[in-house]
CSV table of C-alpha atoms and ligand atoms in Angstrom, one decimal:
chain,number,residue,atom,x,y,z
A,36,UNK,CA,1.4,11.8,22.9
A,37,UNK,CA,1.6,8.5,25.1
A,38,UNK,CA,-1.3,9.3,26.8
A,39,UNK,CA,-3.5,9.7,23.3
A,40,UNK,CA,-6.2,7.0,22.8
A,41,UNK,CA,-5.2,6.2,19.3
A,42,UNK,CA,-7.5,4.3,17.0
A,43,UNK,CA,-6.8,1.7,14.1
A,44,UNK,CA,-8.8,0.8,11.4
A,45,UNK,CA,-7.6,-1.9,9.3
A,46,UNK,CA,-5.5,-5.6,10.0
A,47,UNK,CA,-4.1,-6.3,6.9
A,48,UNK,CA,-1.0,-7.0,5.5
A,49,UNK,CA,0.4,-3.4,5.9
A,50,UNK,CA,-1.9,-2.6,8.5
A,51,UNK,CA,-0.8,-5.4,11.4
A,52,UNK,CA,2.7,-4.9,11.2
A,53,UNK,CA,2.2,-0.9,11.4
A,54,UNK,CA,-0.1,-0.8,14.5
A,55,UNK,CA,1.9,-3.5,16.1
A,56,UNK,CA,4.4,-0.6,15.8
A,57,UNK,CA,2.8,1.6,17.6
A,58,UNK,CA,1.9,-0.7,20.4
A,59,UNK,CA,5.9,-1.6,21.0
A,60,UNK,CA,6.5,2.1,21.1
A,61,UNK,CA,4.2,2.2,23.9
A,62,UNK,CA,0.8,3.5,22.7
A,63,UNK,CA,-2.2,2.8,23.7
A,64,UNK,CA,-4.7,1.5,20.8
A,65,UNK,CA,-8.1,0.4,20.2
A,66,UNK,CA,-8.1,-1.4,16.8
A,67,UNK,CA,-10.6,-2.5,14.2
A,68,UNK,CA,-10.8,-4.9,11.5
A,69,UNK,CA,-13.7,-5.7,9.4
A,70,UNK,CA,-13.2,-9.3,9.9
A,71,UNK,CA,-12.1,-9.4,13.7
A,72,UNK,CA,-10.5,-12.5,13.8
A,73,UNK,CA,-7.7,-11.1,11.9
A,74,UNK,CA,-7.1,-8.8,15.3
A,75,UNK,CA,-6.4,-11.3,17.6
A,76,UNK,CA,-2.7,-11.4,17.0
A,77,UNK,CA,-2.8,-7.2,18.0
A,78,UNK,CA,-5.0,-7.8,21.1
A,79,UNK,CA,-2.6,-10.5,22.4
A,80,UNK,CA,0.4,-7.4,22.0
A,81,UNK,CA,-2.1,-5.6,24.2
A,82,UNK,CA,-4.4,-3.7,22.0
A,83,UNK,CA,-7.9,-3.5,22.6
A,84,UNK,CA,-10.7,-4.1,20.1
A,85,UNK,CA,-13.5,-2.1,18.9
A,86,UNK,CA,-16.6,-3.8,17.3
A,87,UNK,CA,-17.4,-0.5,15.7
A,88,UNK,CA,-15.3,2.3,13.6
A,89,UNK,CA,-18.0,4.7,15.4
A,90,UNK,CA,-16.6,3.9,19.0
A,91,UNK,CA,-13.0,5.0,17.5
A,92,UNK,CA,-14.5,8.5,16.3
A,93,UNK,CA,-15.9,9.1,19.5
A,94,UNK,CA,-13.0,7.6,21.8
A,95,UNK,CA,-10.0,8.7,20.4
A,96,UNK,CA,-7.9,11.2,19.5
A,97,UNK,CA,-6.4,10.3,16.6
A,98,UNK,CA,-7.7,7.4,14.2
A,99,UNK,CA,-4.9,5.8,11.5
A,100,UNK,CA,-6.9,3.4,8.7
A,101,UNK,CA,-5.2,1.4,6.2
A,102,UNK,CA,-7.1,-0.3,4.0
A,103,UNK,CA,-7.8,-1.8,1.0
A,104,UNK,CA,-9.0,0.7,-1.4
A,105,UNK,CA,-12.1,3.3,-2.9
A,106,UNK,CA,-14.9,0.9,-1.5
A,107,UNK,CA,-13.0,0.5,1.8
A,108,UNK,CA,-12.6,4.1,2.5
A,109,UNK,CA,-16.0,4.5,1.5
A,110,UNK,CA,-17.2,2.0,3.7
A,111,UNK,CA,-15.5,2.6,6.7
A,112,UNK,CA,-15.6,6.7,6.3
A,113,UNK,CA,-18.2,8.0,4.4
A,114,UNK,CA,-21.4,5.3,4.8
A,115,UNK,CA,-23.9,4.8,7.1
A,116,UNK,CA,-22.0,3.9,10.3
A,117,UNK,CA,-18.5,5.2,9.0
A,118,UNK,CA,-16.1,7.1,11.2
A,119,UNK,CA,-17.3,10.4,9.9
A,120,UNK,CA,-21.0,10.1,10.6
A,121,UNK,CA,-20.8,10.2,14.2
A,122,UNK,CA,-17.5,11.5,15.6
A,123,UNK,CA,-15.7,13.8,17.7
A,124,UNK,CA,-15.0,17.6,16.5
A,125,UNK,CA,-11.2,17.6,16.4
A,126,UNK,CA,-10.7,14.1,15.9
A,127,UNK,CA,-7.4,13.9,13.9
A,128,UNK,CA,-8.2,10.6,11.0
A,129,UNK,CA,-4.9,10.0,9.0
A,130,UNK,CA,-5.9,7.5,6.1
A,131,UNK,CA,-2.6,6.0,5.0
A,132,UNK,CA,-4.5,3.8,2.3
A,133,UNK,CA,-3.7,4.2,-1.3
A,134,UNK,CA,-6.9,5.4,-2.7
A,135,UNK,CA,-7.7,7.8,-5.7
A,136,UNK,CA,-7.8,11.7,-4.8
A,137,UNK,CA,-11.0,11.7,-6.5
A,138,UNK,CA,-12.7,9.7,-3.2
A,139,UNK,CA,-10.0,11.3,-1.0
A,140,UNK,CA,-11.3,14.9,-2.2
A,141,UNK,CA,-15.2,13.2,-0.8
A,142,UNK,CA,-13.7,12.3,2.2
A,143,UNK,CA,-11.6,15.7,2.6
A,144,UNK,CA,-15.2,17.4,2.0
A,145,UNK,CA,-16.8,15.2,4.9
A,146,UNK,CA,-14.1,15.6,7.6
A,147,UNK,CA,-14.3,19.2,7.1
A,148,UNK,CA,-17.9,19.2,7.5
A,149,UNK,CA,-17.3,16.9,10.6
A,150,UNK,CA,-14.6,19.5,12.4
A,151,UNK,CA,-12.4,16.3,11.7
A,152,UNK,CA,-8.5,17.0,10.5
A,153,UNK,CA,-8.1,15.0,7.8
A,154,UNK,CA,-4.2,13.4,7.0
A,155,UNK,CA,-3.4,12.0,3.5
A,156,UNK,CA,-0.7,9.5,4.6
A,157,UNK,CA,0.1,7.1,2.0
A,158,UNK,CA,3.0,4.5,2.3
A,159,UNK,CA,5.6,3.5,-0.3
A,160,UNK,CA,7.3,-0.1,1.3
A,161,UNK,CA,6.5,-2.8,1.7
A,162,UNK,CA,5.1,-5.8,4.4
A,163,UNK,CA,9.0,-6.1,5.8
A,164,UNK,CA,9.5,-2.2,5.7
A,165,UNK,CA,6.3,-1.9,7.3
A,166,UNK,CA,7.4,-4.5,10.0
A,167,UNK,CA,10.8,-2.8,10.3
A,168,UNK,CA,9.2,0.7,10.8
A,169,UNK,CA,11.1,2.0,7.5
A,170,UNK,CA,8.1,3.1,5.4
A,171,UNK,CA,8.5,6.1,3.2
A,172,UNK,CA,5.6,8.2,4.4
A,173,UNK,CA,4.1,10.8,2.1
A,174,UNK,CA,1.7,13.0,4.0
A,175,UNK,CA,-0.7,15.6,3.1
A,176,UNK,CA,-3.4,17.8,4.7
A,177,UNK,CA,-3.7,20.0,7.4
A,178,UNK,CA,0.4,21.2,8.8
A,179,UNK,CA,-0.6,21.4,12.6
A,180,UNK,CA,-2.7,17.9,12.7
A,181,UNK,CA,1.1,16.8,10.4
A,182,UNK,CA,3.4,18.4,13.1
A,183,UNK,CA,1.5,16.8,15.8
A,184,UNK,CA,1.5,13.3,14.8
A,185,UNK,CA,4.8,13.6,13.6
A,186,UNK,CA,5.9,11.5,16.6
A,187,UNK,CA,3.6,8.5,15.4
A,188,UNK,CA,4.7,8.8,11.5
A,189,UNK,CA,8.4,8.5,12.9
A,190,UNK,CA,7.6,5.0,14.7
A,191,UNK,CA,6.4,4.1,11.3
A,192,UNK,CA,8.1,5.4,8.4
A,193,UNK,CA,11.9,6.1,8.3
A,194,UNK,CA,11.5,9.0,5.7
A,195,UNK,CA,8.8,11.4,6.0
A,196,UNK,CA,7.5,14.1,3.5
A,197,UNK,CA,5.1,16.3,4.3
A,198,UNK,CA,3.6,18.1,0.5
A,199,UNK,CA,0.8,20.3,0.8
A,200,UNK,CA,-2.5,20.9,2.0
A,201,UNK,CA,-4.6,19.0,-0.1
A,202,UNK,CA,-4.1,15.9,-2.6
A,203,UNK,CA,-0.4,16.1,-2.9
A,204,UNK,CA,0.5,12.8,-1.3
A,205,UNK,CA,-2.3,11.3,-3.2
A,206,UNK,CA,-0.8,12.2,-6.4
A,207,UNK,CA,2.8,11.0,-6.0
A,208,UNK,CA,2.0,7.9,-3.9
A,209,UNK,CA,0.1,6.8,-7.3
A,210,UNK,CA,3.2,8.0,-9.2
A,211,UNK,CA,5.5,5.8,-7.6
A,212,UNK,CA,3.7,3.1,-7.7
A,213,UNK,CA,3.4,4.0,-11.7
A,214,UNK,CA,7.3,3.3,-11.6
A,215,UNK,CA,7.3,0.4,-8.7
A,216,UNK,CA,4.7,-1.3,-11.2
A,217,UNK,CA,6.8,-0.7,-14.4
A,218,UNK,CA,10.0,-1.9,-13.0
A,219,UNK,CA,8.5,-5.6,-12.5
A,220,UNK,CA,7.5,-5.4,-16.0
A,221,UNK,CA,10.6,-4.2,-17.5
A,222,UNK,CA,12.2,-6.5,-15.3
A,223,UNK,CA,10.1,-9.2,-16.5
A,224,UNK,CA,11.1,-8.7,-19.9
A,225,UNK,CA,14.7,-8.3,-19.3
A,226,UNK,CA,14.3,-11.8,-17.3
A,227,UNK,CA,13.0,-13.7,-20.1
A,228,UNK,CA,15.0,-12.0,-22.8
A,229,UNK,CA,18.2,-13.2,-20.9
A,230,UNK,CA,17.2,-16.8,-20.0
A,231,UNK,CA,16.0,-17.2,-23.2
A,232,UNK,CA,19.9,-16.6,-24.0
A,233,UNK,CA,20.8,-18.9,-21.2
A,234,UNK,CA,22.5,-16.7,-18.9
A,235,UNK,CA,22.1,-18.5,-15.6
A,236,UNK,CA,18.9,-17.0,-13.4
A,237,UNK,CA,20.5,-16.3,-10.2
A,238,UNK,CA,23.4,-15.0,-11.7
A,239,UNK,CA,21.5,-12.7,-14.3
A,240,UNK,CA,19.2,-11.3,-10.9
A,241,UNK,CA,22.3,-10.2,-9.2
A,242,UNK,CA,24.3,-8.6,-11.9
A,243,UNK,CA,21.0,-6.5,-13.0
A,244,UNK,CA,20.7,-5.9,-9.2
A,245,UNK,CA,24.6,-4.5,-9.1
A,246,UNK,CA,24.5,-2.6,-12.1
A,247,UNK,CA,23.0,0.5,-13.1
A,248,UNK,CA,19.4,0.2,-13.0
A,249,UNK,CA,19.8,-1.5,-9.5
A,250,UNK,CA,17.3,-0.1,-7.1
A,251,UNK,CA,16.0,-0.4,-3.6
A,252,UNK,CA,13.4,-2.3,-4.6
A,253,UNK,CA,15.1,-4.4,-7.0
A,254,UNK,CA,17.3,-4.9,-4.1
A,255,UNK,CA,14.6,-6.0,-2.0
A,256,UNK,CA,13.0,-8.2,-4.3
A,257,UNK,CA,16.1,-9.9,-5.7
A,258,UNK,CA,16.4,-12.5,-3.4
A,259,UNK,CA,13.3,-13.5,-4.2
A,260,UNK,CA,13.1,-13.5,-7.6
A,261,UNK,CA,16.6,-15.6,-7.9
A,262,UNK,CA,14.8,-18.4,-5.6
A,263,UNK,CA,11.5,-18.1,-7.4
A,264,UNK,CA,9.2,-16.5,-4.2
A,265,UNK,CA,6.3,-15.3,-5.4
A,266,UNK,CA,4.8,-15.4,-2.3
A,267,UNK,CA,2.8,-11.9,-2.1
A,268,UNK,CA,4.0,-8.9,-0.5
A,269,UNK,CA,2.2,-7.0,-3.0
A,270,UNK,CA,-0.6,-9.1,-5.3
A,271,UNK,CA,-0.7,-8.2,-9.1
A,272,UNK,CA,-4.2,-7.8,-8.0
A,273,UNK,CA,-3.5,-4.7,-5.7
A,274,UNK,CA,-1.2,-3.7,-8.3
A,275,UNK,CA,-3.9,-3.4,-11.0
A,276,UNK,CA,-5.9,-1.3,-8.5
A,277,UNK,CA,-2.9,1.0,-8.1
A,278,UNK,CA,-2.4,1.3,-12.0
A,279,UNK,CA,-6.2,2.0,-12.6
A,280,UNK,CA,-5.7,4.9,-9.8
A,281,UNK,CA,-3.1,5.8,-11.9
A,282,UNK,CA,-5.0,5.6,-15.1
A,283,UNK,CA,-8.5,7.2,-14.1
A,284,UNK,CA,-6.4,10.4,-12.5
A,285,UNK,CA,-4.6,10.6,-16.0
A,286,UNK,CA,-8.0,10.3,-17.6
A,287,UNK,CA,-9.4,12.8,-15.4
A,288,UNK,CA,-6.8,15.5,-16.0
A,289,UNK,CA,-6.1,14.3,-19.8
A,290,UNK,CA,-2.9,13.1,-19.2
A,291,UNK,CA,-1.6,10.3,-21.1
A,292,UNK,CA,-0.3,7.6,-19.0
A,293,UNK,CA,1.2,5.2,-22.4
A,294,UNK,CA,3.7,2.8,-20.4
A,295,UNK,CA,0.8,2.2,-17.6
A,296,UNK,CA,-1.8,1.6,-20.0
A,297,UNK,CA,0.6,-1.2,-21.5
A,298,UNK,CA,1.8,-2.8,-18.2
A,299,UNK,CA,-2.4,-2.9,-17.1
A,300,UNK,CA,-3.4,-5.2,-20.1
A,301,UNK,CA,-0.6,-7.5,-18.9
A,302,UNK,CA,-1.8,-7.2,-15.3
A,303,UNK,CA,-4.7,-8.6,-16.6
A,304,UNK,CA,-3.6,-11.2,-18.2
A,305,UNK,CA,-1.7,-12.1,-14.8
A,306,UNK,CA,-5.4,-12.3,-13.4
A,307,UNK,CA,-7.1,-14.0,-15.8
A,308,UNK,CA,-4.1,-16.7,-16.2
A,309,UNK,CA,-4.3,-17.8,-12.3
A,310,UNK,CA,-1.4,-15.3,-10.5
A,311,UNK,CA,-3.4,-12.3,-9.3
A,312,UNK,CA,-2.7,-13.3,-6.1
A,313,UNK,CA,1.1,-13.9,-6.8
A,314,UNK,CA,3.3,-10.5,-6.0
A,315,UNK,CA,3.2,-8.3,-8.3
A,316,UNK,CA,7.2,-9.9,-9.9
A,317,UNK,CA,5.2,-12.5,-10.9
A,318,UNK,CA,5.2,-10.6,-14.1
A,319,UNK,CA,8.0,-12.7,-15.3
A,320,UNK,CA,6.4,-16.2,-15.4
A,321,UNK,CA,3.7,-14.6,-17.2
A,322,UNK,CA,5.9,-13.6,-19.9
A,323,UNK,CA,7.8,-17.0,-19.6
A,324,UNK,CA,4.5,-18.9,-20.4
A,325,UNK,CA,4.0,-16.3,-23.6
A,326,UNK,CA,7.5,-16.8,-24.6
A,327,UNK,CA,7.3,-20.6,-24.5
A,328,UNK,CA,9.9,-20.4,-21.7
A,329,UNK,CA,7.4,-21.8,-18.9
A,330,UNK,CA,8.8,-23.1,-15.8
A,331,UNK,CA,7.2,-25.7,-14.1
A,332,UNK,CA,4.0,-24.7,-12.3
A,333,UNK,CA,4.8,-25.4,-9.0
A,334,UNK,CA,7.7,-23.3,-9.1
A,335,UNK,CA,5.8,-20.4,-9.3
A,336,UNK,CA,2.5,-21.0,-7.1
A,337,UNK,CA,4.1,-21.0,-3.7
B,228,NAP,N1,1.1,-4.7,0.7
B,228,NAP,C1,2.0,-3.7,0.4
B,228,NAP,O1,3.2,-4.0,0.1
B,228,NAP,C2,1.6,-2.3,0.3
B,228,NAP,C3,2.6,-1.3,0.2
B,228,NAP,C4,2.2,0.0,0.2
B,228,NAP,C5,0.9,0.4,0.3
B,228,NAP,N2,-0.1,-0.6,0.3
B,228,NAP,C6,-1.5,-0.2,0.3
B,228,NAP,O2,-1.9,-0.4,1.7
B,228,NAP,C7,-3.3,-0.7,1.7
B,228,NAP,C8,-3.6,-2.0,2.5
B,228,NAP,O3,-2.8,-3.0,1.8
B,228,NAP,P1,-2.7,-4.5,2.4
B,228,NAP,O4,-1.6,-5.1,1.7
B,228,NAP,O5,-2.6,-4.4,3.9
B,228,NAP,O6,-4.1,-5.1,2.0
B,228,NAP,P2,-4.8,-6.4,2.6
B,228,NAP,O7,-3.8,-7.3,3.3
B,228,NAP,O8,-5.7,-6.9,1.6
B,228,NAP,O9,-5.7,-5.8,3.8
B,228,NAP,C9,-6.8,-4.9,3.5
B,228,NAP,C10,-7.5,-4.4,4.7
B,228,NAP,O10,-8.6,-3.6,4.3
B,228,NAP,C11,-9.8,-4.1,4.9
B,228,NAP,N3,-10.9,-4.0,4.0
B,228,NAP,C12,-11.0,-4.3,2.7
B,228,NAP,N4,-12.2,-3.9,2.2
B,228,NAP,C13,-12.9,-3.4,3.3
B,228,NAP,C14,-14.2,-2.9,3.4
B,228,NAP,N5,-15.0,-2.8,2.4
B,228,NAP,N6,-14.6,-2.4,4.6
B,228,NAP,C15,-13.8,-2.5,5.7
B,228,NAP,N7,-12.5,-3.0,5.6
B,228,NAP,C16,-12.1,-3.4,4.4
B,228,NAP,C17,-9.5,-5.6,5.2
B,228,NAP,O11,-10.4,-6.2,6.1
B,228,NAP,P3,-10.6,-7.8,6.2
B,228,NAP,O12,-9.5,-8.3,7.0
B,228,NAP,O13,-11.9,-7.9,6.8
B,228,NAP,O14,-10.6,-8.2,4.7
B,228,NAP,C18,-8.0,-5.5,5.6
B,228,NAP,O15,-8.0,-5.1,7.0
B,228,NAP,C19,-3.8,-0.8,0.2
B,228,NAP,O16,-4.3,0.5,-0.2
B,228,NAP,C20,-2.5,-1.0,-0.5
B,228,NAP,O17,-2.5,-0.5,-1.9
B,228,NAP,C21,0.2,-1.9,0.4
């Protein structure tokens, strides 16, 4: 597998710190970034850089992307100059953006067309589990093209599922992320509801966090949320794009999606008050300012 040329589309938050993965575990990789600036940190690990997604599909073997979202994908897959217009029969591509089945179904139809194997490999984690190599990987598509990477995933992700042949990983990468996006609001309002009967922030952060609804990501983000870092890991922005994932697959299949719907119109109101760029546990300050508990602005805005 050393000797692959492997291919990377995608220098983003999550996508840096997961090729720069691959290149300390000794791989050899071209990479890609729409803007290339952002690859200069990767080509000083040793990577080298590719001013085109086409001259990935033709060089290598296998091609990871990780990207934004729906336009991405379609951008840098299915257009006019994408990775699937001009590329190599038996090209393995493993997407590991979160993106809707419905445009993962359009590029599932255009990689089969192409003689490409096509990977579903979404990621539940976050920038530090990404960095750490701890991702929880949630792969679909074709077994063989699965078995053979395997050895890449596991330099990735500590916990790897492999679902099905075709959307699984889609699916449940959105459901999670239904839950992940849910928990900051609940969160939120079990926040204010507490301060607001002046039990002490930090304090109120770490008993939730040690009690029975603790979780691993309530672990993860409790530190924090008791010193006020809503720096993002995850933007309430990106979040939104998640939950309308979420929402248009309910719509799509007539399945009612209640809670999700709710915490949307708030991630909204995160956007249009000035914090979509804030991590997604944000959520609370919004519900601070509607609760006439605000905080000081700075506080929050870091
Ligand atoms: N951040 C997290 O904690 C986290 C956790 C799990 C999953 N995810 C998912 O991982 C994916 C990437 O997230 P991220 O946090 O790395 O996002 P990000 O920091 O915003 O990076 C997005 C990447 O996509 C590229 N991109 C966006 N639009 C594009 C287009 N039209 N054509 C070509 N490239 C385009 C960007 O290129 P430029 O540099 O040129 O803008 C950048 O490389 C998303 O689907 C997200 O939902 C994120």
């Amino acid at each position: 597998m050393n000797s692959a040329r492997i291919g990377w589309i995608g220098l983003g938050k999550m996508g840096a710190p997961m090729a720069a993965r691959l290149l300390d575990a000794g791989h050899t990789l071209t990479v890609y970034n729409r803007s290339a600036a952002r690859a200069q940190p990767l080509l000083d690990k040793g990577a080298e850089l590719a001013d085109s997604v086409q001259v990935l599909g033709r060089e290598a073997a296998i091609v990871f992307s990780m990207v934004s979202d729906d336009d991405a994908i379609q951008g840098i897959a299915l257009d006019a100059g994408g990775l699937l217009e001009a590329t190599r029969p038996g090209l393995v591509f493993i997407d590991m953006s979160t993106i809707s089945p419905a445009m993962s179904e359009r590029v599932a139809a255009a990689a089969r067309e192409k003689g490409v194997h096509y990977l579903r490999a979404p990621v539940s984690g976050s920038t530090t589990t990404a960095a750490a190599g701890m991702l929880t990987i949630l792969a679909s598509g074709p077994r063989d093209a699965y078995e053979q990477c395997l050895p890449l995933l596991q330099a990735l992700g500590k916990k790897l599922y492999y679902l099905g042949e075709a959307e699984q990983a889609r699916y449940l990468k959105i459901a999670i992320n239904m839950m992940v996006g849910v928990t900051a609001a609940m969160m939120g309002e079990a926040l204010i509801l507490a301060e607001h009967g002046k039990v002490e922030w930090a304090q109120m952060i770490e008993v939730i966090n040690n009690s029975v609804v603790g979780s691993p990501l309530l672990a993860y983000k409790a530190e924090l949320l008791a010193t006020r870092n809503f720096a993002p890991m995850f933007t309430a922005v990106q979040m939104a794009k998640d939950f309308d994932l979420a929402l248009n697959a309910g719509r799509n299949a007539n399945v009612p999606l209640p809670l999700v719907a709710i915490s949307r119109q708030f991630l909204g109101a995160m956007i249009a008050s000035g914090r979509g760029e804030l991590d997604f546990f944000a959520y609370v300050t919004l519900l601070e300012e509607l609760s006439g508990l605000g905080r000081p602005a700075d506080r929050e805005r870091n």
